[in-house]
Amino acid sequence: MAARLKEEIAAEVKALTDKGERPPHLVAVIVGHDGGSEAYVANKEKNCLAVGFKSTNLRFDETITEEELLAEIDKLNNDPEVDGFIIQMPLPRHIDSQRVTEAISWRKDVDGFHPVNVGRMNIGLPAFRPATPSGIIELLKRYEIPTKGKHAVVIGRSNIVGKPIASMLMQKAYPGDCTVTVCHSATPDIKEQCRRADIIIAALGRPGFVTEDMVKEGAVVIDVGTTRVPDPTKKSGSRLCGDVDFDNVAPKCSYITPVPGGVGPMTNCILLLNTLAARKSLLPGEE
Ligand code: NAP
């Protein structure tokens, strides 16, 4: 599905450039040297180039002050050749990441973390929506999975996955119209909640947390977890592990996403889709 989405995006970019217009331009701002961020940004750049986008990485030393970084963001906000930009987290401790997030023009906030986008998404208005939950919604839509009246259980309540997917699934829309239960570390009966679920979204970062006895027959299981665990059989010495015990849970499901694969590649596509919309001065959902 992610490959098909990328083909569709590439075709739209080609239609733009064939008319002599510039391709979408995504900028990633990286402060300091975080291994995880480097890998993410390299992957993002690869995806951008694959669909014909312009991709720029703006790197700053970790000694940059908050004011200097805010000035750089202001430049990006006012640069007509930049359609969207993302600030790689985590930022060094001396920089207030919330202040930085709020300094981004919400019309260029393709990560969907600005409070204006968060608020618009919550009240059902077109908005840049965070890539991971948006990717899950796209999967449900493209596989034509019924959601209306279904009981969805979300495990995890982070601002980037749990809260937004819960909000999206409860919207009066398709995919949506679910009755949503959100579980977290203070939920005493997660097993029981999951057993009643038609749709389980596991986003807690605990490898293999969702076991076969927690899943009812025919459920849809979406595994967001990506935890790196040691694996001496791999050349790298480790592998990515999801939050679901895939081998034992899969036989009970009508649909299940694997890790790696599944949600991760869709997440990458949504960042591209958001940037394409920004290039057209639109918000996703306005076309
Ligand atoms: P996070 O900020 O660490 O949040 C984890 C959430 O899970 C928190 O709400 C936490 O509860 C809850 N939780 C943790 N342990 C729990 C337990 N034993 N029982 C019940 N709830 C528990 O993580 P995140 O950023 O949302 O990411 C979650 C996972 O998804 C991670 O593995 C991450 O790598 C992965 N991820 C994947 C993608 C992708 O593109 N595939 C994108 C983003 C994240 P409290 O709030 O009570 O602490």
mmCIF file of C-alpha atoms and ligand atoms in Angstrom:
data_model
loop_
_atom_site.group_PDB
_atom_site.id
_atom_site.type_symbol
_atom_site.label_atom_id
_atom_site.label_comp_id
_atom_site.label_asym_id
_atom_site.label_seq_id
_atom_site.Cartn_x
_atom_site.Cartn_y
_atom_site.Cartn_z
ATOM 1 C CA MET A 1 0.000 0.000 0.000
ATOM 2 C CA ALA A 2 2.840 2.370 0.857
ATOM 3 C CA ALA A 3 4.501 1.611 -2.491
ATOM 4 C CA ARG A 4 1.243 2.379 -4.311
ATOM 5 C CA LEU A 5 0.835 5.640 -2.394
ATOM 6 C CA LYS A 6 4.357 6.680 -3.357
ATOM 7 C CA GLU A 7 3.592 5.973 -7.021
ATOM 8 C CA GLU A 8 0.514 8.189 -6.780
ATOM 9 C CA ILE A 9 2.555 10.984 -5.162
ATOM 10 C CA ALA A 10 5.314 10.660 -7.784
ATOM 11 C CA ALA A 11 2.695 10.933 -10.571
ATOM 12 C CA GLU A 12 1.322 14.151 -9.034
ATOM 13 C CA VAL A 13 4.824 15.615 -8.719
ATOM 14 C CA LYS A 14 5.541 14.750 -12.350
ATOM 15 C CA ALA A 15 2.302 16.455 -13.430
ATOM 16 C CA LEU A 16 3.485 19.595 -11.590
ATOM 17 C CA THR A 17 7.018 19.596 -12.998
ATOM 18 C CA ASP A 18 5.764 18.759 -16.521
ATOM 19 C CA LYS A 19 3.862 22.062 -16.338
ATOM 20 C CA GLY A 20 7.142 23.784 -15.488
ATOM 21 C CA GLU A 21 6.291 24.245 -11.816
ATOM 22 C CA ARG A 22 8.728 23.517 -9.014
ATOM 23 C CA PRO A 23 8.436 20.235 -7.081
ATOM 24 C CA PRO A 24 7.404 20.170 -3.396
ATOM 25 C CA HIS A 25 10.236 21.083 -1.041
ATOM 26 C CA LEU A 26 10.574 19.539 2.427
ATOM 27 C CA VAL A 27 13.207 20.772 4.898
ATOM 28 C CA ALA A 28 14.395 18.857 7.966
ATOM 29 C CA VAL A 29 16.040 20.839 10.755
ATOM 30 C CA ILE A 30 18.545 18.818 12.751
ATOM 31 C CA VAL A 31 20.258 20.133 15.870
ATOM 32 C CA GLY A 32 23.251 18.199 17.211
ATOM 33 C CA HIS A 33 23.989 14.566 16.429
ATOM 34 C CA ASP A 34 21.413 12.019 17.504
ATOM 35 C CA GLY A 35 21.845 8.549 15.924
ATOM 36 C CA GLY A 36 18.102 7.912 15.667
ATOM 37 C CA SER A 37 17.459 11.308 14.090
ATOM 38 C CA GLU A 38 20.222 10.796 11.525
ATOM 39 C CA ALA A 39 18.690 7.479 10.406
ATOM 40 C CA TYR A 40 15.208 9.020 10.246
ATOM 41 C CA VAL A 41 16.377 12.010 8.235
ATOM 42 C CA ALA A 42 18.387 9.853 5.798
ATOM 43 C CA ASN A 43 15.292 7.729 5.222
ATOM 44 C CA LYS A 44 13.107 10.793 4.754
ATOM 45 C CA GLU A 45 15.536 12.183 2.182
ATOM 46 C CA LYS A 46 15.529 8.883 0.273
ATOM 47 C CA ASN A 47 11.718 8.898 0.169
ATOM 48 C CA CYS A 48 11.605 12.529 -0.953
ATOM 49 C CA LEU A 49 13.999 11.911 -3.818
ATOM 50 C CA ALA A 50 12.127 8.729 -4.840
ATOM 51 C CA VAL A 51 8.935 10.732 -5.500
ATOM 52 C CA GLY A 52 10.671 13.746 -7.067
ATOM 53 C CA PHE A 53 10.571 16.157 -4.107
ATOM 54 C CA LYS A 54 13.344 18.569 -3.271
ATOM 55 C CA SER A 55 14.776 17.664 0.145
ATOM 56 C CA THR A 56 17.030 19.850 2.281
ATOM 57 C CA ASN A 57 18.637 19.025 5.616
ATOM 58 C CA LEU A 58 19.523 22.085 7.690
ATOM 59 C CA ARG A 59 22.071 21.110 10.312
ATOM 60 C CA PHE A 60 22.995 23.174 13.351
ATOM 61 C CA ASP A 61 25.536 22.578 16.025
ATOM 62 C CA GLU A 62 24.100 21.647 19.425
ATOM 63 C CA THR A 63 25.466 24.922 20.792
ATOM 64 C CA ILE A 64 22.859 26.921 18.818
ATOM 65 C CA THR A 65 20.808 29.078 21.168
ATOM 66 C CA GLU A 66 17.026 28.967 21.333
ATOM 67 C CA GLU A 67 16.802 32.502 19.910
ATOM 68 C CA GLU A 68 19.068 31.602 16.991
ATOM 69 C CA LEU A 69 16.989 28.514 16.222
ATOM 70 C CA LEU A 70 13.772 30.553 16.395
ATOM 71 C CA ALA A 71 15.310 33.024 13.915
ATOM 72 C CA GLU A 72 16.075 30.137 11.529
ATOM 73 C CA ILE A 73 12.484 28.933 11.845
ATOM 74 C CA ASP A 74 11.275 32.412 11.028
ATOM 75 C CA LYS A 75 13.355 32.332 7.833
ATOM 76 C CA LEU A 76 11.796 29.006 6.829
ATOM 77 C CA ASN A 77 8.303 30.318 7.637
ATOM 78 C CA ASN A 78 8.889 33.214 5.234
ATOM 79 C CA ASP A 79 10.701 31.321 2.467
ATOM 80 C CA PRO A 80 8.248 30.873 -0.432
ATOM 81 C CA GLU A 81 10.376 28.023 -1.815
ATOM 82 C CA VAL A 82 9.914 25.935 1.343
ATOM 83 C CA ASP A 83 6.538 24.163 1.478
ATOM 84 C CA GLY A 84 6.933 22.310 4.733
ATOM 85 C CA PHE A 85 9.505 21.631 7.401
ATOM 86 C CA ILE A 86 10.087 19.391 10.360
ATOM 87 C CA ILE A 87 12.229 19.875 13.431
ATOM 88 C CA GLN A 88 13.923 16.645 14.427
ATOM 89 C CA MET A 89 13.324 15.806 18.087
ATOM 90 C CA PRO A 90 14.834 15.497 20.620
ATOM 91 C CA LEU A 91 16.354 18.978 20.784
ATOM 92 C CA PRO A 92 19.220 19.754 23.184
ATOM 93 C CA ARG A 93 18.019 20.354 26.728
ATOM 94 C CA HIS A 94 18.669 24.106 26.707
ATOM 95 C CA ILE A 95 16.031 24.557 23.972
ATOM 96 C CA ASP A 96 12.315 24.587 24.797
ATOM 97 C CA SER A 97 10.908 22.185 22.211
ATOM 98 C CA GLN A 98 7.301 23.301 22.763
ATOM 99 C CA ARG A 99 8.282 26.916 22.060
ATOM 100 C CA VAL A 100 10.046 25.745 18.887
ATOM 101 C CA THR A 101 7.025 23.694 17.760
ATOM 102 C CA GLU A 102 4.762 26.693 18.268
ATOM 103 C CA ALA A 103 7.113 28.945 16.279
ATOM 104 C CA ILE A 104 6.521 26.937 13.093
ATOM 105 C CA SER A 105 3.899 28.413 10.795
ATOM 106 C CA TRP A 106 1.008 25.955 11.116
ATOM 107 C CA ARG A 107 0.561 26.099 7.338
ATOM 108 C CA LYS A 108 4.057 24.599 6.973
ATOM 109 C CA ASP A 109 3.789 22.236 9.949
ATOM 110 C CA VAL A 110 3.745 18.987 7.939
ATOM 111 C CA ASP A 111 4.417 16.954 11.111
ATOM 112 C CA GLY A 112 1.059 18.182 12.460
ATOM 113 C CA PHE A 113 2.348 18.978 15.960
ATOM 114 C CA HIS A 114 1.473 22.703 16.102
ATOM 115 C CA PRO A 115 -1.405 23.331 18.533
ATOM 116 C CA VAL A 116 -3.454 24.909 15.723
ATOM 117 C CA ASN A 117 -3.234 21.700 13.692
ATOM 118 C CA VAL A 118 -3.878 19.562 16.779
ATOM 119 C CA GLY A 119 -6.958 21.656 17.603
ATOM 120 C CA ARG A 120 -8.274 21.697 14.042
ATOM 121 C CA MET A 121 -7.845 17.942 13.758
ATOM 122 C CA ASN A 122 -9.708 17.427 17.020
ATOM 123 C CA ILE A 123 -12.726 19.456 15.931
ATOM 124 C CA GLY A 124 -12.820 17.736 12.541
ATOM 125 C CA LEU A 125 -11.428 20.570 10.380
ATOM 126 C CA PRO A 126 -8.867 20.027 7.599
ATOM 127 C CA ALA A 127 -5.415 20.083 9.188
ATOM 128 C CA PHE A 128 -1.933 18.684 8.930
ATOM 129 C CA ARG A 129 -2.332 15.524 10.980
ATOM 130 C CA PRO A 130 0.554 13.614 12.584
ATOM 131 C CA ALA A 131 2.005 11.093 10.166
ATOM 132 C CA THR A 132 1.749 7.863 12.163
ATOM 133 C CA PRO A 133 -1.950 8.009 13.137
ATOM 134 C CA SER A 134 -2.765 9.443 9.723
ATOM 135 C CA GLY A 135 -0.980 6.468 8.132
ATOM 136 C CA ILE A 136 -3.130 4.104 10.195
ATOM 137 C CA ILE A 137 -6.293 5.879 9.018
ATOM 138 C CA GLU A 138 -5.069 5.622 5.407
ATOM 139 C CA LEU A 139 -4.491 1.869 5.850
ATOM 140 C CA LEU A 140 -8.010 1.356 7.249
ATOM 141 C CA LYS A 141 -9.456 3.379 4.368
ATOM 142 C CA ARG A 142 -7.516 1.754 1.572
ATOM 143 C CA TYR A 143 -8.232 -1.774 2.826
ATOM 144 C CA GLU A 144 -11.907 -0.731 3.186
ATOM 145 C CA ILE A 145 -12.019 -1.959 6.778
ATOM 146 C CA PRO A 146 -15.399 -1.202 8.407
ATOM 147 C CA THR A 147 -15.014 1.113 11.406
ATOM 148 C CA LYS A 148 -18.496 2.552 12.051
ATOM 149 C CA GLY A 149 -19.846 1.424 15.411
ATOM 150 C CA LYS A 150 -16.736 -0.637 16.136
ATOM 151 C CA HIS A 151 -14.999 -0.691 19.503
ATOM 152 C CA ALA A 152 -11.408 0.486 19.125
ATOM 153 C CA VAL A 153 -8.896 0.065 21.933
ATOM 154 C CA VAL A 154 -5.801 2.251 21.751
ATOM 155 C CA ILE A 155 -2.884 1.296 24.025
ATOM 156 C CA GLY A 156 -0.721 4.385 24.581
ATOM 157 C CA ARG A 157 -1.620 8.065 24.960
ATOM 158 C CA SER A 158 1.367 9.936 23.558
ATOM 159 C CA ASN A 159 0.810 13.182 21.685
ATOM 160 C CA ILE A 160 2.280 11.736 18.498
ATOM 161 C CA VAL A 161 0.387 8.432 18.301
ATOM 162 C CA GLY A 162 -2.083 7.410 21.038
ATOM 163 C CA LYS A 163 -4.037 10.651 21.546
ATOM 164 C CA PRO A 164 -4.329 11.601 17.862
ATOM 165 C CA ILE A 165 -5.343 8.111 16.667
ATOM 166 C CA ALA A 166 -7.979 7.973 19.420
ATOM 167 C CA SER A 167 -9.301 11.347 18.282
ATOM 168 C CA MET A 168 -9.290 10.374 14.607
ATOM 169 C CA LEU A 169 -11.109 7.099 15.244
ATOM 170 C CA MET A 170 -13.873 8.861 17.181
ATOM 171 C CA GLN A 171 -14.524 11.513 14.500
ATOM 172 C CA LYS A 172 -17.858 11.415 12.709
ATOM 173 C CA ALA A 173 -16.222 10.208 9.511
ATOM 174 C CA TYR A 174 -14.950 7.174 7.667
ATOM 175 C CA PRO A 175 -12.590 5.782 8.869
ATOM 176 C CA GLY A 176 -13.939 6.736 12.273
ATOM 177 C CA ASP A 177 -17.284 6.562 14.070
ATOM 178 C CA CYS A 178 -15.663 4.162 16.533
ATOM 179 C CA THR A 179 -16.302 3.886 20.242
ATOM 180 C CA VAL A 180 -12.780 4.436 21.552
ATOM 181 C CA THR A 181 -11.140 3.239 24.758
ATOM 182 C CA VAL A 182 -7.670 4.602 25.521
ATOM 183 C CA CYS A 183 -5.424 2.494 27.776
ATOM 184 C CA HIS A 184 -2.145 3.583 29.397
ATOM 185 C CA SER A 185 0.169 2.647 32.228
ATOM 186 C CA ALA A 186 -2.508 3.377 34.848
ATOM 187 C CA THR A 187 -5.175 1.195 33.207
ATOM 188 C CA PRO A 188 -5.768 -1.822 35.487
ATOM 189 C CA ASP A 189 -7.613 -4.102 33.039
ATOM 190 C CA ILE A 190 -5.948 -3.765 29.625
ATOM 191 C CA LYS A 191 -6.450 -7.457 28.822
ATOM 192 C CA GLU A 192 -10.205 -7.229 29.389
ATOM 193 C CA GLN A 193 -10.456 -4.004 27.396
ATOM 194 C CA CYS A 194 -8.573 -5.569 24.484
ATOM 195 C CA ARG A 195 -10.706 -8.717 24.492
ATOM 196 C CA ARG A 196 -13.765 -6.527 23.763
ATOM 197 C CA ALA A 197 -12.024 -4.703 20.918
ATOM 198 C CA ASP A 198 -12.904 -4.972 17.237
ATOM 199 C CA ILE A 199 -9.813 -2.866 16.475
ATOM 200 C CA ILE A 200 -6.645 -2.777 18.617
ATOM 201 C CA ILE A 201 -4.029 -0.095 18.094
ATOM 202 C CA ALA A 202 -0.892 -1.042 20.045
ATOM 203 C CA ALA A 203 1.354 1.995 20.529
ATOM 204 C CA LEU A 204 3.204 1.580 23.805
ATOM 205 C CA GLY A 205 6.720 0.453 22.865
ATOM 206 C CA ARG A 206 6.690 -2.839 24.827
ATOM 207 C CA PRO A 207 7.735 -5.705 22.548
ATOM 208 C CA GLY A 208 5.189 -8.533 22.314
ATOM 209 C CA PHE A 209 2.801 -6.902 24.838
ATOM 210 C CA VAL A 210 -0.380 -7.898 22.983
ATOM 211 C CA THR A 211 -0.731 -11.643 23.274
ATOM 212 C CA GLU A 212 -3.156 -14.104 21.726
ATOM 213 C CA ASP A 213 -5.393 -14.279 24.826
ATOM 214 C CA MET A 214 -6.031 -10.517 24.549
ATOM 215 C CA VAL A 215 -7.452 -10.627 21.030
ATOM 216 C CA LYS A 216 -10.926 -11.675 20.014
ATOM 217 C CA GLU A 217 -11.517 -13.750 16.888
ATOM 218 C CA GLY A 218 -11.671 -11.590 13.743
ATOM 219 C CA ALA A 219 -10.189 -8.454 15.329
ATOM 220 C CA VAL A 220 -8.133 -5.912 13.370
ATOM 221 C CA VAL A 221 -4.738 -5.384 14.993
ATOM 222 C CA ILE A 222 -2.498 -2.451 14.127
ATOM 223 C CA ASP A 223 1.010 -2.646 15.578
ATOM 224 C CA VAL A 224 2.727 0.725 15.930
ATOM 225 C CA GLY A 225 5.539 -0.407 18.221
ATOM 226 C CA THR A 226 9.089 -0.300 16.950
ATOM 227 C CA THR A 227 11.533 -1.265 19.673
ATOM 228 C CA ARG A 228 15.063 -2.293 18.753
ATOM 229 C CA VAL A 229 15.943 -5.548 20.511
ATOM 230 C CA PRO A 230 19.259 -7.458 20.451
ATOM 231 C CA ASP A 231 19.366 -10.270 17.876
ATOM 232 C CA PRO A 232 22.707 -12.019 17.329
ATOM 233 C CA THR A 233 21.358 -13.730 14.169
ATOM 234 C CA LYS A 234 21.190 -10.327 12.419
ATOM 235 C CA LYS A 235 24.181 -8.669 10.817
ATOM 236 C CA SER A 236 23.409 -5.439 12.695
ATOM 237 C CA GLY A 237 23.064 -7.382 15.977
ATOM 238 C CA SER A 238 19.501 -6.176 16.506
ATOM 239 C CA ARG A 239 16.032 -6.141 14.977
ATOM 240 C CA LEU A 240 12.853 -4.067 15.215
ATOM 241 C CA CYS A 241 10.166 -5.588 17.381
ATOM 242 C CA GLY A 242 6.478 -4.650 17.467
ATOM 243 C CA ASP A 243 4.120 -4.444 20.446
ATOM 244 C CA VAL A 244 2.184 -7.509 19.253
ATOM 245 C CA ASP A 245 3.162 -11.170 19.498
ATOM 246 C CA PHE A 246 2.583 -11.429 15.746
ATOM 247 C CA ASP A 247 3.014 -15.189 15.200
ATOM 248 C CA ASN A 248 0.456 -16.182 17.805
ATOM 249 C CA VAL A 249 -1.959 -13.276 17.343
ATOM 250 C CA ALA A 250 -2.124 -13.272 13.519
ATOM 251 C CA PRO A 251 -4.200 -16.486 13.128
ATOM 252 C CA LYS A 252 -7.040 -14.876 15.132
ATOM 253 C CA CYS A 253 -7.140 -11.603 13.183
ATOM 254 C CA SER A 254 -9.036 -10.490 10.112
ATOM 255 C CA TYR A 255 -6.215 -7.990 9.502
ATOM 256 C CA ILE A 256 -2.892 -7.387 11.224
ATOM 257 C CA THR A 257 0.111 -5.186 10.404
ATOM 258 C CA PRO A 258 3.651 -6.579 10.649
ATOM 259 C CA VAL A 259 6.755 -4.965 12.160
ATOM 260 C CA PRO A 260 8.877 -4.052 10.300
ATOM 261 C CA GLY A 261 6.492 -2.969 7.555
ATOM 262 C CA GLY A 262 2.878 -1.983 8.113
ATOM 263 C CA VAL A 263 2.602 1.343 9.933
ATOM 264 C CA GLY A 264 6.216 2.518 9.476
ATOM 265 C CA PRO A 265 6.205 2.808 5.662
ATOM 266 C CA MET A 266 2.739 4.431 5.754
ATOM 267 C CA THR A 267 4.074 7.028 8.216
ATOM 268 C CA ASN A 268 6.750 8.018 5.696
ATOM 269 C CA CYS A 269 4.144 8.389 2.959
ATOM 270 C CA ILE A 270 1.949 10.707 5.002
ATOM 271 C CA LEU A 271 4.816 13.156 5.509
ATOM 272 C CA LEU A 272 5.129 13.241 1.711
ATOM 273 C CA LEU A 273 1.362 13.630 1.233
ATOM 274 C CA ASN A 274 1.277 16.485 3.760
ATOM 275 C CA THR A 275 4.132 18.234 1.949
ATOM 276 C CA LEU A 276 2.431 17.758 -1.425
ATOM 277 C CA ALA A 277 -0.722 19.393 -0.012
ATOM 278 C CA ALA A 278 1.390 22.253 1.384
ATOM 279 C CA ARG A 279 2.953 22.734 -2.080
ATOM 280 C CA LYS A 280 -0.568 23.248 -3.409
ATOM 281 C CA SER A 281 -1.300 25.688 -0.536
ATOM 282 C CA LEU A 282 -3.924 23.249 0.721
ATOM 283 C CA LEU A 283 -4.467 21.329 3.921
ATOM 284 C CA PRO A 284 -4.920 17.568 3.593
ATOM 285 C CA GLY A 285 -8.656 17.003 3.225
ATOM 286 C CA GLU A 286 -9.293 20.288 1.402
ATOM 287 C CA GLU A 287 -8.890 18.859 -2.137
HETATM 288 P P1 NAP B 1 5.693 7.037 24.300
HETATM 289 O O1 NAP B 1 5.670 8.508 24.141
HETATM 290 O O2 NAP B 1 6.745 6.367 25.093
HETATM 291 O O3 NAP B 1 4.273 6.608 24.892
HETATM 292 C C1 NAP B 1 4.014 5.291 25.267
HETATM 293 C C2 NAP B 1 2.615 5.184 25.812
HETATM 294 O O4 NAP B 1 2.374 3.838 26.165
HETATM 295 C C3 NAP B 1 2.392 6.030 27.069
HETATM 296 O O5 NAP B 1 1.111 6.606 27.021
HETATM 297 C C4 NAP B 1 2.486 5.010 28.200
HETATM 298 O O6 NAP B 1 1.625 5.287 29.267
HETATM 299 C C5 NAP B 1 1.974 3.753 27.520
HETATM 300 N N1 NAP B 1 2.560 2.566 28.123
HETATM 301 C C6 NAP B 1 3.877 2.268 28.265
HETATM 302 N N2 NAP B 1 4.032 1.071 28.885
HETATM 303 C C7 NAP B 1 2.781 0.628 29.132
HETATM 304 C C8 NAP B 1 2.259 -0.545 29.740
HETATM 305 N N3 NAP B 1 3.066 -1.506 30.207
HETATM 306 N N4 NAP B 1 0.929 -0.679 29.824
HETATM 307 C C9 NAP B 1 0.105 0.269 29.349
HETATM 308 N N5 NAP B 1 0.534 1.391 28.754
HETATM 309 C C10 NAP B 1 1.845 1.567 28.653
HETATM 310 O O7 NAP B 1 5.724 6.298 22.897
HETATM 311 P P2 NAP B 1 5.228 6.752 21.425
HETATM 312 O O8 NAP B 1 6.098 7.827 20.938
HETATM 313 O O9 NAP B 1 3.741 6.910 21.402
HETATM 314 O O10 NAP B 1 5.582 5.410 20.624
HETATM 315 C C11 NAP B 1 5.004 4.170 20.957
HETATM 316 C C12 NAP B 1 5.682 3.083 20.137
HETATM 317 O O11 NAP B 1 5.435 3.328 18.759
HETATM 318 C C13 NAP B 1 7.219 3.047 20.268
HETATM 319 O O12 NAP B 1 7.651 1.716 20.112
HETATM 320 C C14 NAP B 1 7.687 3.860 19.081
HETATM 321 O O13 NAP B 1 8.989 3.501 18.654
HETATM 322 C C15 NAP B 1 6.661 3.487 18.057
HETATM 323 N N6 NAP B 1 6.461 4.467 16.995
HETATM 324 C C16 NAP B 1 6.450 3.997 15.720
HETATM 325 C C17 NAP B 1 6.213 4.870 14.686
HETATM 326 C C18 NAP B 1 6.169 4.340 13.278
HETATM 327 O O14 NAP B 1 6.232 5.100 12.357
HETATM 328 N N7 NAP B 1 6.073 3.037 13.096
HETATM 329 C C19 NAP B 1 6.004 6.224 14.932
HETATM 330 C C20 NAP B 1 5.982 6.678 16.251
HETATM 331 C C21 NAP B 1 6.208 5.780 17.288
HETATM 332 P P3 NAP B 1 1.775 6.600 30.231
HETATM 333 O O15 NAP B 1 1.268 7.739 29.408
HETATM 334 O O16 NAP B 1 0.893 6.287 31.360
HETATM 335 O O17 NAP B 1 3.233 6.702 30.547
#
